[in-house]
Every structure is written in structure tokens, then in C-alpha cells.
Coordinates of C-alpha atoms in Angstrom, one line a residue:
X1 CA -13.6 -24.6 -0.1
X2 CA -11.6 -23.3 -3.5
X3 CA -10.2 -25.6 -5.5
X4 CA -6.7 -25.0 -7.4
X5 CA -6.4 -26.8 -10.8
X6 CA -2.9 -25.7 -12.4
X7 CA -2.6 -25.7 -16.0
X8 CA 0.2 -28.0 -17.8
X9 CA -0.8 -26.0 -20.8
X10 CA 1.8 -24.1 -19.0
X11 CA 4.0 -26.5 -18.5
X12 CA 7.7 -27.5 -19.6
X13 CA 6.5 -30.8 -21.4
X14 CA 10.1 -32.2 -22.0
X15 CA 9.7 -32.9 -18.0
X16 CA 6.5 -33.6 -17.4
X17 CA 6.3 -36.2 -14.3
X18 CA 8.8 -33.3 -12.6
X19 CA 6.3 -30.7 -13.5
X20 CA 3.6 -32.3 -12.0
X21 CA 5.2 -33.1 -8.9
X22 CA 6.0 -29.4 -9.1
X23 CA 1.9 -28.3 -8.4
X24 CA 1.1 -31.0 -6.7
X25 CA -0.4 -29.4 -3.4
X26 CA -3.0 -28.6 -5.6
X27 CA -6.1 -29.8 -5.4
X28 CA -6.8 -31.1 -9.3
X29 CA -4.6 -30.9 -12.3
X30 CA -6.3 -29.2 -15.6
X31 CA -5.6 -30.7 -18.8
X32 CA -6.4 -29.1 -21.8
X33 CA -6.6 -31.3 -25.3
X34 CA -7.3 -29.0 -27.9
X35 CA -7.1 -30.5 -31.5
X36 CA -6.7 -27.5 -33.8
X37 CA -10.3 -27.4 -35.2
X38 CA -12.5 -26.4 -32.7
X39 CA -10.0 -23.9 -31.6
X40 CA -6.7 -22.6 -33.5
X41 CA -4.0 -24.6 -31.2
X42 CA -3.1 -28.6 -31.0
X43 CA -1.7 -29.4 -27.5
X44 CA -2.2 -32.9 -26.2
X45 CA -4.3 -35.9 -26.4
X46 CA -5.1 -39.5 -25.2
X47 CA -1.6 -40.7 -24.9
X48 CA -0.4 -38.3 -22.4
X49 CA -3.7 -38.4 -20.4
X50 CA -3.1 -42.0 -20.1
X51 CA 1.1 -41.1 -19.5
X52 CA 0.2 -38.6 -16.4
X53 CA -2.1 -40.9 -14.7
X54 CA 0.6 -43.8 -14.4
X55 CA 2.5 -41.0 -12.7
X56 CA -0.1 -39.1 -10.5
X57 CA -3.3 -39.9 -8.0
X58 CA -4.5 -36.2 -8.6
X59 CA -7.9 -35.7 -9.5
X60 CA -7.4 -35.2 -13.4
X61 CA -10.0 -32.5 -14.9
X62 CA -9.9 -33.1 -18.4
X63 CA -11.0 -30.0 -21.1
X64 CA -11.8 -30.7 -24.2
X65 CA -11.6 -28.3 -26.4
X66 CA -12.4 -30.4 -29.6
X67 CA -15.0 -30.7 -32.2
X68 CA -17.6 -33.5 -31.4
X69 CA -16.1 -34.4 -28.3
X70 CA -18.4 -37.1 -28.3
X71 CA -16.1 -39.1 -30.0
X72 CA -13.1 -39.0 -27.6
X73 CA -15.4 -40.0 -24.0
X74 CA -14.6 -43.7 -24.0
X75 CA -10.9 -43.1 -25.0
X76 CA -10.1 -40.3 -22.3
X77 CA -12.1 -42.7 -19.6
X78 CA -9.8 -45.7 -20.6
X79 CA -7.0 -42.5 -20.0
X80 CA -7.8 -41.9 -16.5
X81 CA -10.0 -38.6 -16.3
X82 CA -11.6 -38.2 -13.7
X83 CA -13.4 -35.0 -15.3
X84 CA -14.3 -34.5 -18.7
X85 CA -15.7 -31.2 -19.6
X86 CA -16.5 -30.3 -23.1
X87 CA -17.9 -27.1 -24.6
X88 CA -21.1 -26.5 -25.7
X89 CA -20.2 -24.8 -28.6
X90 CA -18.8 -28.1 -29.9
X91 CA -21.6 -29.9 -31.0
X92 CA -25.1 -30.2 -31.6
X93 CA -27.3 -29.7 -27.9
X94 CA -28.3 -33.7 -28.5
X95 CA -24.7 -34.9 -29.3
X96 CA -23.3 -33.1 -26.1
X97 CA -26.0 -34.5 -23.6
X98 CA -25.4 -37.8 -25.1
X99 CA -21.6 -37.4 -24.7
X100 CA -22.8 -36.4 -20.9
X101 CA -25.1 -39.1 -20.8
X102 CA -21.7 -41.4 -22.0
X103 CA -19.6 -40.1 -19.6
X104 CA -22.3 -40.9 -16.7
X105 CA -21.9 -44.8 -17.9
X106 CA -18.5 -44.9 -17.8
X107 CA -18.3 -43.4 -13.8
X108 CA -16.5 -40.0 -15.3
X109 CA -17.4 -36.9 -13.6
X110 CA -19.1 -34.6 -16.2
X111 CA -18.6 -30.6 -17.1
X112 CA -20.1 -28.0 -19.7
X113 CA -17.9 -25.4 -20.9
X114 CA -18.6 -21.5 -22.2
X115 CA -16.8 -19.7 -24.2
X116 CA -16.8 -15.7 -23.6
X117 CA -19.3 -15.4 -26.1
X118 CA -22.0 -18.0 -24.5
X119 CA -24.5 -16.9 -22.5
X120 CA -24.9 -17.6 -18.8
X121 CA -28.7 -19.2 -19.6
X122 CA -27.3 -21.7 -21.8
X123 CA -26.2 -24.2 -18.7
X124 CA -30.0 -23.9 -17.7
X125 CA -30.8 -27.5 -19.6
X126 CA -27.2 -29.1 -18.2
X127 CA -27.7 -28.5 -14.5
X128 CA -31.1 -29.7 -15.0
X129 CA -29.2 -33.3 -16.1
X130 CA -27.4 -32.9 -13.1
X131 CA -24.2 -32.1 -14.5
X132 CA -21.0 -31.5 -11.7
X133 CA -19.0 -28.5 -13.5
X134 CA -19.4 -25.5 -15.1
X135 CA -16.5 -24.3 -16.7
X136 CA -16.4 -20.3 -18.0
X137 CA -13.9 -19.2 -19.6
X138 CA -12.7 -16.2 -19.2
X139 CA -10.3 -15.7 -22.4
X140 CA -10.9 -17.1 -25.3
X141 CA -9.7 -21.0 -25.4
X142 CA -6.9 -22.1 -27.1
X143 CA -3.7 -20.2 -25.8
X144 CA -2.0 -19.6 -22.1
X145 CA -1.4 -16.8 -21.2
X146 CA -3.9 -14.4 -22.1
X147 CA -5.2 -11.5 -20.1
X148 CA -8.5 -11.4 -17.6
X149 CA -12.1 -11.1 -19.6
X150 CA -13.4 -9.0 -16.3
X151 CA -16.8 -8.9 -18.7
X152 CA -17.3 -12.7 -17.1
X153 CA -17.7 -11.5 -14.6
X154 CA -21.6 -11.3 -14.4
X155 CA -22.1 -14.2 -16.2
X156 CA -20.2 -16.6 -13.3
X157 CA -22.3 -14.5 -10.6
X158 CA -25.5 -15.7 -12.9
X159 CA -25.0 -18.9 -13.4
X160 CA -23.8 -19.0 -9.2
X161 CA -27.7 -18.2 -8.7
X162 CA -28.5 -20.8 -11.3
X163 CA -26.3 -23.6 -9.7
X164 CA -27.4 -23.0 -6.3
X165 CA -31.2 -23.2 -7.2
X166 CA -30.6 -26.0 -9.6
X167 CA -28.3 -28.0 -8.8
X168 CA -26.2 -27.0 -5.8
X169 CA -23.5 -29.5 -5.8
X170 CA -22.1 -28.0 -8.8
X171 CA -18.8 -26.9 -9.0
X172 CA -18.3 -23.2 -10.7
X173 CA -15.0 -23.4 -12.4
X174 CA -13.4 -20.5 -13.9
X175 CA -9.9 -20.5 -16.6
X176 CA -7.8 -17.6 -18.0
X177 CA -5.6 -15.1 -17.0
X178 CA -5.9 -16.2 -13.1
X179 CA -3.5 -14.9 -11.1
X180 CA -4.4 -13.8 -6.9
X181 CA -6.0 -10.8 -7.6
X182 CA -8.3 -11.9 -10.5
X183 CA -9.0 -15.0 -8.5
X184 CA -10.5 -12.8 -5.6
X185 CA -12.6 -11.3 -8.3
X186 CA -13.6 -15.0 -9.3
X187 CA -14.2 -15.9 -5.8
X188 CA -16.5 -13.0 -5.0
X189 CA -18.4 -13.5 -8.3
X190 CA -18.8 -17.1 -6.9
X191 CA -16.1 -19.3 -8.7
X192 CA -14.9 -22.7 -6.4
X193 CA -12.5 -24.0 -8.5
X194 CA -9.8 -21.8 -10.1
X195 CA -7.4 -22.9 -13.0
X196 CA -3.9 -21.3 -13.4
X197 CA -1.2 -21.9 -15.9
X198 CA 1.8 -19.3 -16.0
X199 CA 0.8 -17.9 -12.7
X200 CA 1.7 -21.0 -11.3
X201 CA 4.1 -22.4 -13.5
X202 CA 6.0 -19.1 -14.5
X203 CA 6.0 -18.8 -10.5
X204 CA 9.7 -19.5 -8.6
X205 CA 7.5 -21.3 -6.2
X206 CA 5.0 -23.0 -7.8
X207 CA 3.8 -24.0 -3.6
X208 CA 4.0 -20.6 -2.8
X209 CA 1.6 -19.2 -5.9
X210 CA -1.3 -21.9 -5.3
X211 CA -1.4 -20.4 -2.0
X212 CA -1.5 -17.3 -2.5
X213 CA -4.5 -18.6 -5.0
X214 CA -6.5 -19.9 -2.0
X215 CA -6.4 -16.2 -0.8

């Protein structure tokens, strides 16, 4: 089954709880805390995590796209995250699987994240741990709205063949530029779980676009 996980990157964050409401036939909600190091952008952080899970029971998939991210697992857990998913770019390998290895402890589903330039091999020692998501990205993090990196492509149809040999309850989650057509691309290249942003949320029917997402 594909997942939809809208974006409130994309958002109108003066009206948040409405917003939410707004996607919420969707099957998770993708938060992405970004903290102007690790990439060039600050959106959000532990406050608002903690805000939208007063307001919502949606499974909340939490990115973090932060230096160390170690640092910020017991705080986003106390938040409500359901998900955490931090890149591997961020840290050192044995910081990151301890971060994993803290997320475990505190009952918080975990997720690696790739960034274009990552290889596809690199999730080899992760899925091994047992990890639940695999994020690729397919722009480079830090700003909605850009265009489709089609070049992922092959990389999400390697790592499918890694997850289902390794560790086959997995989720392959893909972010950036997803609209219907590139999330039949997605889909085909084996992708389950799609994030969206402006194609939802620039959409006049929020509904109607995570349908047409589903395919």
C-alpha cells in the first residue's frame, strides 16, 4: 500500500491546526526541522512538534535535517514523533547508530536519510540494524519546491533490492518535487511512502491531490 506524507514545509504556518486538518486523509504528516547548519534553511523545531501533536493523531514522520541529530532524539520523542529520520551525512557512522540505537529505547520508529549525492550502498550497515525507513531525497534538502532529481531514480530501485533482501519490512520513502506523475516514477522504481508539499498544499483540493498521489 502507498503511503502519502504531505509536507507542512508547504504549509501556511499562521494556521497551522486548519492546515493540518486540510491533508488529513493522508496517511502520515512529514515534518521537516532543518536548523540552518546542516542545510542553508531554519524552519521548525521541538515546540511546534510538540504544538501539532496536541492537535492531531496522525502518524508524525519527523526529518531531521540537523547537524548531530543525536542531540535532539529525546526532545523530539518527549514532542510526539512517531518517526525520526536523520541523515547520514549528519554525523559520524557511530553517532548516527547510537542516535538509532536511542531512538529504539525511547519506542520511536527509526529512518536514515540520503542526500542526492549518497550512495545507494551506504543503507547496507542500517537495514542490517533493522532500521524501518529509508528516506532518498530527490532534491537537495532544505527548500520546497524544487524540481524532480529523475537521476534517483536508480538509486531507490537499488536500495528496493537491498530492502527486500535485508530487511523487508522497510519502508522506501521518497521527498522532492512529487507531484502524480513523478510519484508513478517513484512507485515503479519501488517507493511506498511518498512526501508532497506544494503539490498538495498549492492544490485547490488538498483531498483531491493526495488521491490522485495514490494513483
Amino acid at each position: 500500500m502507498i503511503k502519502i506524507a504531505p509536507s507542512i514545509l508547504s504549509a501556511d504556518f499562521c494556521n497551522l491546526e486548519r492546515e493540518i486538518r486540510r491533508v488529513d486523509s493522508a496517511d502520515w504528516l512529514h515534518v521537516d526541522v532543518m536548523d540552518g547548519m546542516f542545510v542553508p534553511n531554519i524552519s521548525i523545531g521541538v515546540p511546534v512538534v510538540s504544538s501539532i501533536r496536541r492537535h492531531t493523531e496522525m502518524f508524525l514522520d519527523v526529518h531531521l535535517m540537523v547537524e548531530k541529530p543525536g542531540r535532539y532524539v529525546d526532545a523530539f520523542a518527549d514532542a510526539g514523533a512517531d518517526l525520526l529520520s536523520v541523515h547520514l551525512e549528519a554525523d559520524m557512522p557511530s553517532r548516527i547508530r547510537e542516535a538509532l540505537r536511542r531512538m529504539e529505547e525511547r519506542g520511536v520508529k527509526r529512518g536514515i536519510v540520503l542526500r542526492p549525492i549518497t550512495s545507494a550502498e551506504a543503507v547496507l550497515p542500517y537495514l542490517e540494524l533493522g532500521v524501518e525507513l529509508v528516506l532518498v531525497m530527490t532534491v537537495e534538502p532544505g527548500f520546497g519546491g524544487q524540481k524532480f532529481m529523475a537521476d534517483q531514480l536508480p538509486k531507490l530501485e537499488a536500495i528496493r533490492r537491498y530492502i527486500d533482501r535485508y530487511q523487508p519490512d522497510c519502508n522506501l520513502e521518497v521527498d522532492g518535487g512529487i507531484d502524480p506523475d513523478t510519484a508513478r516514477q517513484a512507485v515503479s522504481a519501488g517507493a511506498n511512502v511518498l512526501v508532497a508539499g506544494s503539490s498538495v498544499y498549492g492544490a485547490p483540493d488538498p483531498a483531491a491531490a493526495i488521491a490522485a498521489l495514490r494513483g
